[in-house]
Coordinates of C-alpha atoms and ligand atoms in Angstrom, one line a residue:
M1 CA -112.4 114.4 -63.6
K2 CA -110.8 116.9 -61.0
I3 CA -107.1 115.9 -60.4
T4 CA -105.1 117.0 -57.3
A5 CA -101.7 116.6 -55.7
E6 CA -101.7 116.3 -51.9
T7 CA -99.8 115.8 -48.8
V8 CA -102.2 113.5 -47.2
S9 CA -101.7 109.6 -46.6
L10 CA -104.0 106.8 -47.2
N11 CA -105.1 106.8 -43.4
S12 CA -106.6 110.3 -43.8
R13 CA -109.4 109.8 -45.7
A14 CA -111.9 107.4 -47.3
W15 CA -111.7 107.2 -51.1
D16 CA -113.8 104.9 -53.3
F17 CA -110.7 103.4 -54.6
A18 CA -107.1 103.6 -53.1
S19 CA -104.2 102.3 -55.3
L20 CA -100.6 101.9 -54.8
V21 CA -97.6 100.4 -57.0
L22 CA -95.5 97.9 -55.6
F23 CA -91.8 96.9 -56.7
E24 CA -90.5 93.6 -56.8
D25 CA -87.6 94.3 -55.1
E26 CA -88.4 94.6 -51.2
K27 CA -86.2 97.4 -50.2
T28 CA -87.7 99.8 -52.4
N29 CA -91.3 98.7 -51.2
R30 CA -90.4 99.3 -47.4
T31 CA -91.1 102.9 -47.5
T32 CA -94.2 102.1 -49.3
L33 CA -95.5 99.6 -46.8
K34 CA -94.6 101.6 -43.8
T35 CA -96.8 104.2 -44.5
L36 CA -99.7 101.7 -44.1
P37 CA -101.2 100.2 -40.7
P38 CA -99.9 97.0 -39.8
A39 CA -102.7 94.9 -40.4
L40 CA -102.8 96.3 -44.1
A41 CA -99.3 95.6 -44.8
K42 CA -100.0 92.0 -43.2
K43 CA -102.6 91.3 -46.1
I44 CA -100.3 92.5 -48.8
E45 CA -97.3 90.4 -47.4
A46 CA -99.5 87.2 -46.8
A47 CA -100.2 87.5 -50.7
R48 CA -96.6 88.1 -51.3
S49 CA -95.5 85.1 -48.9
L50 CA -98.0 82.8 -50.8
G51 CA -96.6 83.8 -54.0
D52 CA -100.0 85.3 -55.3
F53 CA -98.5 88.6 -55.8
T54 CA -94.9 89.1 -56.5
A55 CA -95.3 92.6 -58.1
K56 CA -94.1 91.6 -61.6
K57 CA -95.2 93.9 -64.0
D58 CA -98.9 93.8 -65.1
E59 CA -99.7 91.6 -62.0
T60 CA -102.3 93.4 -59.7
L61 CA -103.7 92.5 -56.5
F62 CA -107.4 93.3 -55.1
I63 CA -107.6 93.7 -51.2
Y64 CA -110.7 94.8 -49.1
P65 CA -109.0 96.5 -46.3
E66 CA -111.9 96.2 -44.0
G67 CA -111.5 99.3 -41.6
S68 CA -107.6 99.1 -41.6
I69 CA -107.7 102.4 -43.9
P70 CA -110.7 104.2 -44.6
S71 CA -111.1 103.3 -48.2
T72 CA -113.0 100.4 -49.1
R73 CA -110.8 99.1 -51.8
L74 CA -107.3 98.6 -52.0
F75 CA -105.8 98.2 -55.4
V76 CA -102.0 97.0 -55.9
I77 CA -100.0 97.2 -58.9
G78 CA -97.2 95.4 -59.9
A79 CA -94.4 97.5 -61.3
G80 CA -91.6 95.0 -61.8
T81 CA -88.3 95.8 -60.5
S82 CA -87.2 99.4 -59.7
D83 CA -84.2 99.5 -61.6
T84 CA -86.4 98.9 -64.8
F85 CA -89.1 101.0 -64.0
T86 CA -89.3 104.0 -66.4
L87 CA -91.5 107.0 -66.8
D88 CA -93.6 105.0 -69.4
R89 CA -94.3 102.0 -66.9
L90 CA -95.5 104.6 -64.4
R91 CA -98.0 105.7 -67.0
K92 CA -99.5 101.9 -67.3
T93 CA -99.5 101.5 -63.6
A94 CA -101.6 104.8 -63.4
A95 CA -103.5 103.8 -66.6
T96 CA -104.4 100.4 -65.0
A97 CA -105.5 101.7 -61.6
M98 CA -108.0 104.2 -63.4
K99 CA -109.2 101.2 -65.5
K100 CA -110.0 99.2 -62.7
A101 CA -111.5 102.2 -60.6
K102 CA -114.0 102.7 -63.3
T103 CA -114.9 99.0 -63.4
C104 CA -115.6 99.4 -59.5
S105 CA -118.0 102.5 -60.5
A106 CA -115.4 104.7 -58.1
A107 CA -116.1 108.2 -58.0
S108 CA -113.2 109.2 -56.0
V109 CA -109.8 107.8 -56.5
V110 CA -106.3 108.0 -54.8
F111 CA -103.3 107.2 -56.5
V112 CA -99.9 106.8 -54.5
V113 CA -97.3 107.8 -57.1
P114 CA -94.4 105.6 -56.4
K115 CA -90.9 107.1 -55.9
L116 CA -88.7 106.9 -59.3
E117 CA -85.0 106.8 -59.0
A118 CA -83.9 110.1 -57.3
G119 CA -83.7 113.0 -59.9
A120 CA -84.4 110.7 -62.8
F121 CA -87.4 113.0 -63.8
S122 CA -88.4 116.1 -62.4
P123 CA -92.0 116.1 -60.3
E124 CA -93.4 118.2 -62.8
T125 CA -92.7 115.4 -65.8
I126 CA -94.0 112.8 -63.3
A127 CA -97.2 114.6 -62.6
Q128 CA -98.0 114.9 -66.3
A129 CA -97.2 111.4 -67.1
V130 CA -99.7 110.2 -64.5
T131 CA -102.3 112.8 -65.5
E132 CA -102.2 111.9 -69.4
A133 CA -102.4 108.4 -68.9
A134 CA -105.0 108.7 -66.3
L135 CA -107.3 110.4 -68.5
L136 CA -106.1 109.0 -71.8
S137 CA -106.8 105.5 -70.5
L138 CA -110.5 106.5 -69.8
Y139 CA -111.3 107.6 -73.2
A140 CA -114.0 106.1 -74.8
F141 CA -115.2 106.6 -78.5
D142 CA -118.8 106.6 -78.0
A143 CA -120.4 109.5 -79.2
Y144 CA -122.4 107.3 -81.4
K145 CA -123.7 104.5 -79.4
T146 CA -127.4 105.3 -78.1
K147 CA -127.2 102.6 -75.5
D148 CA -124.5 100.8 -73.5
K149 CA -122.5 103.6 -72.9
K150 CA -120.0 103.3 -69.9
P151 CA -119.1 106.8 -69.0
S152 CA -116.4 106.8 -66.8
T153 CA -117.6 107.4 -63.0
V154 CA -114.5 108.9 -61.5
K155 CA -114.9 112.0 -60.9
S156 CA -111.7 112.9 -58.6
L157 CA -108.3 111.5 -58.5
T158 CA -105.9 112.4 -55.9
L159 CA -102.0 112.0 -56.2
I160 CA -100.3 111.5 -52.9
V161 CA -96.8 113.5 -52.3
D162 CA -94.6 114.0 -49.6
D163 CA -94.2 117.5 -49.3
N164 CA -95.8 121.0 -50.1
K165 CA -92.9 121.6 -52.4
T166 CA -93.5 118.6 -54.6
A167 CA -97.4 119.5 -54.4
M168 CA -96.7 122.7 -56.1
Q169 CA -94.4 121.2 -59.2
Y170 CA -97.0 118.4 -59.2
R171 CA -99.7 120.9 -60.1
K172 CA -97.7 122.7 -62.8
G173 CA -97.6 118.9 -64.5
I174 CA -101.2 118.3 -63.6
A175 CA -102.2 121.4 -65.6
A176 CA -100.0 120.5 -68.5
G177 CA -101.1 116.9 -68.5
I178 CA -104.9 117.9 -68.6
T179 CA -104.2 120.4 -71.7
I180 CA -102.1 117.7 -73.7
A181 CA -104.7 115.0 -72.7
R182 CA -107.5 117.0 -74.1
A183 CA -105.6 117.7 -77.4
V184 CA -104.9 114.0 -77.4
A185 CA -108.5 113.0 -77.2
H186 CA -109.8 115.7 -79.6
T187 CA -107.3 114.1 -82.4
R188 CA -108.6 110.6 -81.6
D189 CA -112.4 111.9 -82.1
L190 CA -111.6 113.3 -85.3
A191 CA -109.5 110.5 -86.6
N192 CA -112.2 107.9 -85.3
A193 CA -115.0 109.7 -86.6
P194 CA -116.8 108.3 -89.9
G195 CA -115.9 109.7 -93.0
G196 CA -119.6 110.8 -93.5
V197 CA -119.0 113.1 -90.6
I198 CA -115.5 114.0 -91.4
Y199 CA -114.8 115.1 -95.0
P200 CA -112.9 117.9 -95.9
S201 CA -115.2 121.0 -95.3
T202 CA -116.0 119.4 -91.8
L203 CA -112.4 118.9 -90.7
A204 CA -111.8 122.6 -91.7
D205 CA -114.8 123.8 -89.3
D206 CA -113.5 121.8 -86.9
A207 CA -110.2 123.3 -87.3
R208 CA -111.5 126.6 -87.4
R209 CA -113.5 126.0 -84.1
T210 CA -110.5 124.8 -82.5
A211 CA -108.8 128.1 -83.6
R212 CA -111.1 130.1 -82.2
A213 CA -111.7 128.4 -78.7
C214 CA -107.4 128.9 -78.3
G215 CA -107.1 132.1 -79.9
I216 CA -105.0 131.3 -83.0
R217 CA -105.7 132.0 -86.6
A218 CA -107.1 130.0 -89.1
T219 CA -107.5 130.2 -92.8
V220 CA -109.2 127.9 -94.9
L221 CA -108.7 127.7 -98.8
D222 CA -111.6 126.4 -100.8
R223 CA -111.3 124.5 -104.3
R224 CA -111.3 127.7 -106.2
K225 CA -108.5 129.1 -104.1
I226 CA -106.8 125.6 -104.1
E227 CA -107.0 125.9 -108.1
Q228 CA -105.7 129.1 -108.4
L229 CA -102.7 128.4 -106.3
G230 CA -101.7 125.5 -108.6
M231 CA -101.9 122.9 -105.8
G232 CA -102.5 120.3 -108.6
G233 CA -102.0 117.5 -106.0
V234 CA -104.9 118.4 -104.1
I235 CA -107.3 118.9 -107.1
N236 CA -106.5 116.0 -108.7
V237 CA -106.9 113.5 -105.6
G238 CA -110.1 115.4 -104.7
K239 CA -111.8 115.7 -108.0
G240 CA -113.4 112.4 -107.6
S241 CA -115.5 113.1 -104.7
I242 CA -118.6 115.0 -104.1
H243 CA -116.5 116.8 -101.1
D244 CA -114.8 119.9 -102.2
P245 CA -111.1 119.7 -101.0
R246 CA -110.0 122.4 -98.4
F247 CA -106.1 123.6 -97.5
I248 CA -106.5 124.5 -93.9
I249 CA -103.8 126.7 -92.3
L250 CA -103.5 127.4 -88.5
E251 CA -101.3 129.7 -87.4
Y252 CA -99.9 130.5 -83.9
K253 CA -97.8 133.1 -83.2
P254 CA -96.8 134.4 -79.5
R255 CA -95.3 138.0 -78.8
R256 CA -91.8 136.2 -78.6
F257 CA -90.6 132.9 -80.1
A258 CA -86.7 131.6 -81.1
R259 CA -88.0 129.3 -83.9
T260 CA -90.6 128.8 -87.0
V261 CA -91.9 125.6 -87.2
A262 CA -94.5 124.1 -90.0
L263 CA -96.4 121.1 -89.2
V264 CA -97.8 119.4 -92.1
G265 CA -100.6 116.9 -91.8
K266 CA -102.1 114.4 -94.5
G267 CA -105.8 114.9 -94.5
V268 CA -107.5 112.4 -96.5
T269 CA -110.9 112.2 -94.8
F270 CA -111.5 108.7 -96.5
D271 CA -109.0 106.5 -98.6
S272 CA -110.6 104.1 -101.1
G273 CA -107.9 104.1 -103.2
G274 CA -109.6 105.8 -105.8
I275 CA -109.7 104.2 -109.4
S276 CA -106.9 102.1 -108.3
I277 CA -109.5 100.8 -105.4
K278 CA -108.5 99.2 -102.5
P279 CA -110.0 95.7 -101.5
S280 CA -113.1 96.0 -99.1
A281 CA -111.5 94.1 -96.3
N282 CA -111.0 96.6 -93.8
M283 CA -111.5 99.6 -95.7
G284 CA -113.5 101.4 -93.1
E285 CA -110.4 101.9 -91.4
M286 CA -109.5 104.4 -93.9
R287 CA -111.4 106.9 -92.6
M288 CA -108.7 107.7 -90.3
D289 CA -106.4 108.4 -93.1
M290 CA -106.5 112.2 -92.0
H291 CA -105.0 111.2 -88.5
G292 CA -101.8 113.1 -89.3
G293 CA -104.2 116.1 -89.7
A294 CA -105.9 115.5 -86.9
S295 CA -102.5 115.5 -84.9
V296 CA -101.7 118.6 -86.3
I297 CA -104.7 120.2 -85.1
G298 CA -104.6 118.6 -81.6
T299 CA -100.8 119.9 -81.2
L300 CA -101.7 123.4 -82.3
E301 CA -104.4 123.4 -79.6
A302 CA -102.1 121.9 -76.9
V303 CA -99.2 124.4 -77.9
A304 CA -101.4 127.8 -77.8
Q305 CA -103.2 126.8 -74.5
L306 CA -99.4 126.1 -73.0
K307 CA -98.1 129.2 -74.7
L308 CA -94.9 127.8 -75.9
P309 CA -92.7 130.4 -77.4
V310 CA -92.9 129.0 -80.6
H311 CA -94.4 130.3 -84.0
L312 CA -96.0 127.1 -85.3
I313 CA -98.0 126.8 -88.5
G314 CA -100.2 123.8 -89.2
L315 CA -101.0 123.1 -92.5
I316 CA -103.7 120.2 -93.8
P317 CA -104.4 119.3 -97.3
A318 CA -107.8 117.5 -96.8
V319 CA -109.4 115.6 -99.8
E320 CA -111.5 112.7 -100.0
N321 CA -110.1 110.0 -102.5
M322 CA -113.0 108.3 -104.5
P323 CA -113.3 106.4 -107.6
S324 CA -115.8 108.2 -110.1
G325 CA -116.1 109.4 -113.5
S326 CA -114.3 112.6 -112.5
A327 CA -111.5 110.7 -110.4
V328 CA -107.8 111.4 -111.4
K329 CA -106.9 108.0 -113.3
P330 CA -103.3 105.9 -113.5
G331 CA -101.2 107.6 -116.3
D332 CA -102.6 111.1 -115.7
I333 CA -99.6 113.8 -115.3
I334 CA -100.5 116.5 -113.0
T335 CA -98.4 119.6 -112.2
Q336 CA -97.8 120.2 -108.2
Y337 CA -97.6 123.7 -106.3
N338 CA -94.0 124.0 -107.2
G339 CA -94.3 123.4 -110.9
M340 CA -92.9 120.0 -111.0
T341 CA -94.8 117.1 -112.8
T342 CA -96.1 114.1 -111.3
E343 CA -97.2 110.7 -113.2
V344 CA -99.9 109.4 -111.3
D345 CA -99.1 105.4 -111.2
N346 CA -101.4 104.7 -108.8
T347 CA -104.3 106.8 -107.3
D348 CA -103.8 105.0 -104.1
A349 CA -100.6 106.8 -103.6
E350 CA -102.5 109.8 -102.9
G351 CA -101.1 111.0 -99.5
R352 CA -97.5 112.0 -101.4
L353 CA -99.5 113.9 -104.1
I354 CA -101.2 116.0 -101.4
L355 CA -98.4 116.3 -99.0
A356 CA -96.0 117.5 -102.4
D357 CA -98.3 120.8 -102.3
A358 CA -98.6 121.3 -98.7
L359 CA -94.6 121.2 -98.2
S360 CA -93.7 123.3 -101.0
Y361 CA -96.3 125.8 -100.0
A362 CA -94.6 125.5 -96.4
S363 CA -91.4 125.8 -97.7
G364 CA -92.0 128.9 -100.0
R365 CA -94.6 130.9 -98.0
Y366 CA -93.0 130.6 -94.5
H367 CA -89.5 129.8 -94.9
P368 CA -89.7 127.9 -91.4
D369 CA -86.7 126.9 -89.5
V370 CA -88.1 123.2 -89.9
I371 CA -90.9 121.7 -91.8
I372 CA -92.3 118.3 -90.1
D373 CA -95.1 116.2 -91.7
L374 CA -97.0 113.7 -90.3
A375 CA -98.9 111.0 -92.5
T376 CA -100.8 107.7 -92.9
L377 CA -98.7 107.3 -95.6
T378 CA -97.7 103.6 -96.0
G379 CA -98.6 100.0 -95.5
A380 CA -94.9 99.4 -96.0
V381 CA -93.9 101.1 -92.9
V382 CA -96.6 99.0 -90.9
V383 CA -94.5 95.9 -92.5
A384 CA -90.9 97.3 -91.2
L385 CA -91.9 98.8 -87.9
G386 CA -95.4 97.5 -86.8
H387 CA -97.3 99.2 -84.5
H388 CA -94.8 100.5 -81.9
A389 CA -92.8 103.1 -83.5
T390 CA -93.5 105.6 -86.3
G391 CA -91.2 105.7 -89.3
M392 CA -88.9 108.8 -89.3
L393 CA -87.0 110.0 -92.6
G394 CA -85.5 113.2 -93.3
T395 CA -82.9 115.6 -94.2
D396 CA -82.5 117.2 -90.8
E397 CA -80.5 115.2 -88.5
E398 CA -80.4 117.9 -85.7
T399 CA -84.3 117.5 -85.5
M400 CA -84.4 114.0 -86.0
T401 CA -82.1 113.6 -82.8
A402 CA -84.7 115.8 -81.0
L403 CA -87.6 114.0 -82.1
K404 CA -86.3 110.5 -81.1
S405 CA -85.5 112.1 -77.6
A406 CA -89.0 113.4 -77.4
G407 CA -90.3 110.0 -78.6
D408 CA -88.4 108.2 -75.8
T409 CA -89.6 110.4 -73.4
T410 CA -93.3 110.3 -74.5
Y411 CA -93.1 107.1 -75.3
E412 CA -94.5 107.9 -79.0
R413 CA -91.4 106.3 -80.3
V414 CA -89.7 107.1 -83.9
W415 CA -87.6 105.0 -85.5
Q416 CA -85.3 106.2 -88.2
L417 CA -85.1 104.8 -91.9
P418 CA -82.4 105.9 -94.5
L419 CA -83.0 108.5 -97.1
F420 CA -80.0 107.3 -99.3
E421 CA -80.0 109.0 -102.8
E422 CA -79.9 105.3 -104.5
Y423 CA -83.7 105.3 -103.4
D424 CA -84.8 108.1 -105.9
K425 CA -83.8 106.2 -108.8
Q426 CA -87.2 104.1 -108.3
I427 CA -89.4 107.1 -108.6
K428 CA -88.0 108.5 -111.8
S429 CA -90.7 108.8 -114.3
D430 CA -90.1 108.1 -118.3
V431 CA -92.8 110.9 -119.0
A432 CA -92.7 113.3 -115.9
D433 CA -90.2 114.7 -113.4
V434 CA -91.3 112.0 -110.8
K435 CA -93.6 109.3 -110.3
N436 CA -95.8 108.3 -107.6
V437 CA -94.7 104.8 -106.8
G438 CA -91.4 103.2 -106.4
G439 CA -92.2 99.8 -106.9
R440 CA -92.3 96.9 -104.5
W441 CA -89.2 97.3 -102.3
G442 CA -88.8 99.7 -99.7
G443 CA -92.1 101.6 -100.0
A444 CA -92.2 104.0 -96.9
I445 CA -88.5 105.3 -98.1
T446 CA -89.5 105.8 -101.6
A447 CA -92.6 107.4 -100.5
A448 CA -90.3 109.9 -98.5
A449 CA -87.9 110.2 -101.6
F450 CA -90.9 111.2 -103.4
L451 CA -91.6 114.0 -100.7
K452 CA -88.1 115.3 -100.6
N453 CA -88.7 116.7 -103.9
F454 CA -90.9 119.3 -102.8
T455 CA -89.3 120.6 -99.7
G456 CA -87.7 123.4 -101.6
G457 CA -84.4 124.7 -99.3
S458 CA -86.3 123.5 -95.9
K459 CA -84.9 121.3 -93.3
W460 CA -87.7 118.4 -93.0
V461 CA -88.7 115.8 -91.3
H462 CA -91.3 113.0 -92.4
L463 CA -93.0 110.9 -89.9
D464 CA -95.0 108.2 -91.4
I465 CA -97.6 106.9 -88.6
A466 CA -99.6 104.4 -90.7
G467 CA -98.9 101.8 -87.9
T468 CA -99.0 104.1 -84.8
S469 CA -102.0 105.6 -85.7
Y470 CA -104.6 103.1 -85.6
L471 CA -104.2 100.3 -83.1
E472 CA -106.0 96.7 -83.6
E473 CA -105.2 96.1 -79.7
A474 CA -105.9 98.2 -77.0
H475 CA -102.8 99.4 -74.7
E476 CA -103.4 100.6 -71.5
Y477 CA -103.8 104.2 -71.9
I478 CA -104.6 103.6 -75.7
P479 CA -107.7 101.8 -76.7
K480 CA -108.4 100.2 -79.9
G481 CA -109.1 102.5 -83.0
A482 CA -107.2 106.0 -83.4
S483 CA -104.1 106.5 -80.8
G484 CA -103.9 110.1 -81.2
V485 CA -100.1 109.7 -81.8
G486 CA -98.0 112.6 -82.5
V487 CA -99.5 115.2 -80.4
R488 CA -97.7 114.6 -77.0
L489 CA -94.5 113.7 -79.2
L490 CA -94.5 117.3 -81.3
V491 CA -95.7 118.8 -77.9
E492 CA -92.4 117.4 -76.1
Y493 CA -90.3 118.2 -79.0
L494 CA -91.7 121.9 -79.3
R495 CA -91.4 122.4 -75.5
N496 CA -87.6 121.5 -75.6
L497 CA -86.9 123.5 -78.8
K498 CA -84.1 126.0 -78.1
Ligands
BES1 N1 -103.7 105.3 -96.4 C1 -102.6 104.4 -97.2 C2 -101.5 103.8 -96.2 C3 -102.0 103.3 -95.2 C4 -102.1 101.9 -94.8 C5 -102.2 103.8 -94.0 C6 -102.3 101.3 -93.8 C7 -103.0 102.9 -92.7 C8 -102.8 101.8 -92.5 C9 -102.0 105.1 -98.2 O1 -102.7 106.1 -99.0 C10 -101.9 104.2 -99.5 O2 -102.7 103.5 -99.8 N2 -100.2 103.5 -99.5 C11 -100.3 102.6 -100.6 C12 -99.0 103.1 -101.6 C13 -99.0 102.3 -102.6 C14 -100.1 102.3 -103.6 C15 -97.5 102.9 -103.2 C16 -99.7 101.3 -99.8 O3 -99.2 101.5 -98.8 O4 -99.9 100.4 -100.1
MN2 MN1 -104.3 105.0 -100.5
ZN3 ZN1 -104.0 107.2 -97.8

């Protein structure tokens, strides 16, 4: 789909599908309605005065302009009151328009971008938001369907702007939005893919391919190398599977940068639970237990293409957690990369075992300014926050504040949970340095308390995306299944990094 910003009006061209946002408050609408031919404005007015369309959020109105403008369809999207209109409501209105355009089999679409409160967001930010939402709303995971595919018919999206200066600024935002949306779609594709397709070596292949395409470095450590390095978490979690583990390293290093950031992504390509096997209901969802790793790949891809001035390292311990005669067992004691020992109380708490190795590797090898890990780590975080916020815990308040703000902007919201030292007691072991489960209460927190032991001297933030990575219900621009969470959040955070 081609997206452009143009200083045209609805009167100047025939699109297959024209769309427009209106607010509940009349005053804000007046300027928008003034640009329409009176005959068309009257149709909207009729719907308003009958009470059929009051422009509440999520309300829509479909009009056949019948020559009053050259376009054959006009879709009006309600946005609520203008003072409650946010950047994300803008994303949602754009997404609603695109999805409707697709159901109409439209090829050319125009969207009149509503005015946000003056100065609240830059034209670039607005254009990026609309672009991301438009593209992501049309995402479909249909690579495995041989019939009933419904590919999008939309070939072009025109954004109407007032003047040439705004159009120039829009073009930058559109370009960034396209790059980011592609990376998010890539992350969704990886996380949605079946476990029979994406296992450690094929995840590594994808990472390598991605790295080549955007000019960054990829190194993949195989089982022998992982063993040599002493990554006992990765080896032990991976040893029940016929698919050997991999340790994926991506590195983007521009000529000039201020900070070095290490991203660590959980890459469990399928989590059966291992010997502590999960119940079979919905176990198939555990193919996306590598979403954190997929988000790391997507983020590096976007950051490299946007040429951000940050030294970025991506580390993905990739394993398949399976029960078998060779699998790690409850009661086993393993030695992690940093030399600490872990009592494996439950083989289903596998994510933290592989992340422990990756975190201490990140800290010891790269001495980054901060480590941020993303992991579908606990069911407990879903109990605590549901699907609308990522759990955030860590040792670096400054980074957490920055992530909170990036989360509010992108609407990939994060919510901090405490990491008081009192929780450490729950993961003490009688026989090893730590154990991998902390009992019934505060499961998302004790998981983070476990990880904290492996962060070396580094500043660190942990993002538990178990609830936000996989949606049971579609949103405007996030379909059912893998959400691609983390990419937009981290790109925004890294862009603002000083
Ligand atoms: N991958 C799961 C966590 C998960 C649950 C992700 C639901 C997405 C949706 C993780 O490896 C796991 O099994 N965690 C256990 C830990 C427990 C055994 C301490 C859990 O949360 O039940
Ligand atoms: Mn598990
Ligand atoms: Zn898991």
